[in-house]
PDB file of C-alpha atoms in Angstrom:
ATOM      1  CA  MET U   1      36.428  80.242  41.409  1.00 51.00           C
ATOM      2  CA  ASP U   2      37.359  82.790  38.779  1.00 53.00           C
ATOM      3  CA  TRP U   3      35.153  81.774  35.862  1.00 53.00           C
ATOM      4  CA  GLU U   4      36.892  84.250  33.567  1.00 56.00           C
ATOM      5  CA  SER U   5      40.207  82.452  33.986  1.00 61.00           C
ATOM      6  CA  ALA U   6      38.433  79.143  33.311  1.00 58.00           C
ATOM      7  CA  GLY U   7      37.860  80.306  29.762  1.00 63.00           C
ATOM      8  CA  GLY U   8      34.703  78.270  29.359  1.00 64.00           C
ATOM      9  CA  LEU U   9      36.340  75.016  30.438  1.00 63.00           C
ATOM     10  CA  PRO U  10      34.266  72.610  32.510  1.00 65.00           C
ATOM     11  CA  PHE U  11      34.897  72.902  36.242  1.00 64.00           C
ATOM     12  CA  ARG U  12      36.760  69.579  36.513  1.00 65.00           C
ATOM     13  CA  GLU U  13      39.076  70.275  33.573  1.00 70.00           C
ATOM     14  CA  HIS U  14      39.893  73.776  34.786  1.00 65.00           C
ATOM     15  CA  GLY U  15      40.466  72.463  38.305  1.00 69.00           C
ATOM     16  CA  THR U  16      42.776  69.738  37.048  1.00 73.00           C
ATOM     17  CA  ARG U  17      44.855  72.253  35.085  1.00 72.00           C
ATOM     18  CA  THR U  18      44.972  74.628  38.043  1.00 70.00           C
ATOM     19  CA  ALA U  19      45.989  71.831  40.402  1.00 75.00           C
ATOM     20  CA  GLY U  20      48.688  70.769  37.948  1.00 75.00           C
ATOM     21  CA  ARG U  21      50.143  74.281  37.913  1.00 80.00           C
ATOM     22  CA  CYS U  22      50.071  74.363  41.723  1.00 83.00           C
ATOM     23  CA  LEU U  23      51.955  71.050  41.865  1.00 80.00           C
ATOM     24  CA  GLU U  24      54.535  72.378  39.404  1.00 83.00           C
ATOM     25  CA  ASP U  25      54.983  75.497  41.551  1.00 81.00           C
ATOM     26  CA  TRP U  26      55.331  73.352  44.682  1.00 79.00           C
ATOM     27  CA  ASP U  27      57.849  71.047  42.999  1.00 80.00           C
ATOM     28  CA  GLU U  28      59.891  74.066  41.923  1.00 83.00           C
ATOM     29  CA  HIS U  29      59.787  75.472  45.449  1.00 77.00           C
ATOM     30  CA  THR U  30      60.819  72.200  47.098  1.00 76.00           C
ATOM     31  CA  THR U  31      63.655  71.801  44.584  1.00 77.00           C
ATOM     32  CA  GLU U  32      64.919  75.304  45.372  1.00 76.00           C
ATOM     33  CA  VAL U  33      64.726  74.661  49.128  1.00 75.00           C
ATOM     34  CA  GLY U  34      66.346  71.258  48.692  1.00 75.00           C
ATOM     35  CA  GLU U  35      69.334  72.865  47.004  1.00 79.00           C
ATOM     36  CA  THR U  36      70.013  74.900  50.154  1.00 81.00           C
ATOM     37  CA  THR U  37      69.851  71.981  52.608  1.00 88.00           C
ATOM     38  CA  VAL U  38      72.458  69.497  53.785  1.00 92.00           C
ATOM     39  CA  PRO U  39      73.210  67.273  50.778  1.00 92.00           C
ATOM     40  CA  LEU U  40      72.605  63.556  50.771  1.00 92.00           C
ATOM     41  CA  PRO U  41      75.196  61.262  49.234  1.00 95.00           C
ATOM     42  CA  THR U  42      74.354  60.644  45.573  1.00 95.00           C
ATOM     43  CA  GLU U  43      74.101  56.891  46.062  1.00 97.00           C
ATOM     44  CA  LEU U  44      71.629  57.253  48.941  1.00 96.00           C
ATOM     45  CA  ARG U  45      69.562  59.835  47.027  1.00 93.00           C
ATOM     46  CA  ALA U  46      69.343  57.395  44.085  1.00 97.00           C
ATOM     47  CA  LEU U  47      68.311  54.517  46.351  1.00 97.00           C
ATOM     48  CA  LEU U  48      65.567  56.607  47.969  1.00 95.00           C
ATOM     49  CA  GLU U  49      64.279  57.697  44.560  1.00 95.00           C
ATOM     50  CA  ASP U  50      64.267  54.064  43.361  1.00 97.00           C
ATOM     51  CA  VAL U  51      62.345  52.912  46.436  1.00 97.00           C
ATOM     52  CA  THR U  52      59.839  55.743  46.016  1.00 95.00           C
ATOM     53  CA  ALA U  53      59.276  54.852  42.360  1.00 96.00           C
ATOM     54  CA  ALA U  54      58.892  51.163  43.228  1.00 97.00           C
ATOM     55  CA  ILE U  55      56.253  51.949  45.874  1.00 97.00           C
ATOM     56  CA  GLU U  56      54.385  54.165  43.418  1.00 95.00           C
ATOM     57  CA  ARG U  57      54.378  51.336  40.825  1.00 97.00           C
ATOM     58  CA  LEU U  58      53.284  48.858  43.473  1.00 97.00           C
ATOM     59  CA  ALA U  59      50.373  51.124  44.413  1.00 96.00           C
ATOM     60  CA  GLU U  60      48.931  50.730  40.922  1.00 96.00           C
ATOM     61  CA  ASP U  61      48.518  46.972  41.389  1.00 96.00           C
ATOM     62  CA  SER U  62      48.264  46.586  45.145  1.00 97.00           C
ATOM     63  CA  PRO U  63      47.463  49.658  47.245  1.00 96.00           C
ATOM     64  CA  VAL U  64      47.667  47.667  50.476  1.00 98.00           C
ATOM     65  CA  ALA U  65      51.123  46.344  49.616  1.00 98.00           C
ATOM     66  CA  ALA U  66      52.209  49.923  48.842  1.00 97.00           C
ATOM     67  CA  ILE U  67      50.971  51.019  52.254  1.00 97.00           C
ATOM     68  CA  ARG U  68      52.901  48.162  53.835  1.00 98.00           C
ATOM     69  CA  ALA U  69      56.041  49.276  51.976  1.00 98.00           C
ATOM     70  CA  ALA U  70      55.521  52.874  53.081  1.00 97.00           C
ATOM     71  CA  ARG U  71      55.043  51.647  56.653  1.00 97.00           C
ATOM     72  CA  GLU U  72      58.365  49.798  56.387  1.00 97.00           C
ATOM     73  CA  ARG U  73      59.988  53.104  55.398  1.00 96.00           C
ATOM     74  CA  GLU U  74      58.476  54.715  58.499  1.00 95.00           C
ATOM     75  CA  ILE U  75      59.888  51.965  60.697  1.00 96.00           C
ATOM     76  CA  ILE U  76      63.322  52.290  59.098  1.00 96.00           C
ATOM     77  CA  ALA U  77      63.217  56.070  59.543  1.00 95.00           C
ATOM     78  CA  GLY U  78      62.359  55.764  63.219  1.00 94.00           C
ATOM     79  CA  ARG U  79      65.015  53.158  63.844  1.00 95.00           C
ATOM     80  CA  THR U  80      67.807  54.937  61.972  1.00 97.00           C
ATOM     81  CA  ALA U  81      67.030  58.516  63.038  1.00 97.00           C
ATOM     82  CA  HIS U  82      66.770  57.974  66.801  1.00 97.00           C
ATOM     83  CA  TRP U  83      70.381  58.677  67.775  1.00 97.00           C
ATOM     84  CA  PRO U  84      71.017  61.266  65.059  1.00 97.00           C
ATOM     85  CA  ALA U  85      68.002  63.164  66.442  1.00 97.00           C
ATOM     86  CA  HIS U  86      69.627  63.168  69.880  1.00 96.00           C
ATOM     87  CA  ASP U  87      72.889  64.438  68.382  1.00 97.00           C
ATOM     88  CA  ALA U  88      71.120  67.110  66.311  1.00 96.00           C
ATOM     89  CA  ARG U  89      69.234  68.290  69.396  1.00 94.00           C
ATOM     90  CA  ALA U  90      72.528  69.652  70.735  1.00 94.00           C
ATOM     91  CA  GLN U  91      72.950  71.887  67.671  1.00 95.00           C
ATOM     92  CA  PRO U  92      71.421  75.358  67.366  1.00 94.00           C
ATOM     93  CA  PRO U  93      67.784  74.977  66.236  1.00 92.00           C
ATOM     94  CA  GLU U  94      68.287  77.564  63.482  1.00 93.00           C
ATOM     95  CA  SER U  95      71.139  75.506  62.013  1.00 94.00           C
ATOM     96  CA  VAL U  96      69.089  72.317  62.084  1.00 96.00           C
ATOM     97  CA  ALA U  97      66.137  74.092  60.463  1.00 95.00           C
ATOM     98  CA  ALA U  98      68.299  75.477  57.662  1.00 93.00           C
ATOM     99  CA  ALA U  99      70.046  72.166  57.067  1.00 95.00           C
ATOM    100  CA  LEU U 100      66.712  70.348  56.773  1.00 94.00           C
ATOM    101  CA  GLY U 101      64.868  73.046  54.832  1.00 91.00           C
ATOM    102  CA  LEU U 102      62.344  73.571  57.630  1.00 92.00           C
ATOM    103  CA  SER U 103      60.863  76.588  59.336  1.00 91.00           C
ATOM    104  CA  ALA U 104      62.408  77.591  62.664  1.00 89.00           C
ATOM    105  CA  GLU U 105      59.636  75.833  64.622  1.00 90.00           C
ATOM    106  CA  GLU U 106      59.582  72.494  62.801  1.00 93.00           C
ATOM    107  CA  PRO U 107      62.855  70.861  63.919  1.00 94.00           C
ATOM    108  CA  ARG U 108      61.718  70.571  67.535  1.00 93.00           C
ATOM    109  CA  THR U 109      58.718  68.444  66.529  1.00 94.00           C
ATOM    110  CA  LEU U 110      60.684  66.377  64.028  1.00 95.00           C
ATOM    111  CA  LEU U 111      63.585  65.695  66.383  1.00 96.00           C
ATOM    112  CA  ALA U 112      61.196  64.852  69.224  1.00 95.00           C
ATOM    113  CA  ARG U 113      59.348  62.356  67.019  1.00 94.00           C
ATOM    114  CA  PHE U 114      62.534  60.635  65.909  1.00 95.00           C
ATOM    115  CA  GLY U 115      64.280  60.961  69.277  1.00 95.00           C
ATOM    116  CA  GLY U 116      61.341  59.709  71.313  1.00 93.00           C
ATOM    117  CA  TRP U 117      60.886  62.679  73.662  1.00 93.00           C
ATOM    118  CA  SER U 118      58.102  65.191  74.162  1.00 91.00           C
ATOM    119  CA  ARG U 119      58.246  68.119  71.779  1.00 84.00           C
ATOM    120  CA  TYR U 120      57.126  70.339  74.674  1.00 83.00           C
ATOM    121  CA  ARG U 121      60.375  69.833  76.617  1.00 72.00           C
TER     122      ARG U 121
END
């Protein structure tokens, strides 16, 4: 830790501020990457944001219910992405990576998870 940059702040307070700046930087980065990826329909984007916000609110009162809701999202993702993963597998990996905002290596693992095949094939 750079105590000079802490400016005499207690460790926890300095750490919280530093973490906040890191999150802001990460949010900015993911927004920039998101703007270069395949766009989602506005209506779907809004629905996903609403569901995310609802799960976050639910977590305040019932963490276990929030986990159940997040698990439901996982199940929906697996069920709805299976065949699109098979279709995307036929596309050039570089194109899939760019469209999803992923590194060149990541699509193989993601498509394998959703498509139900080994990522090593």
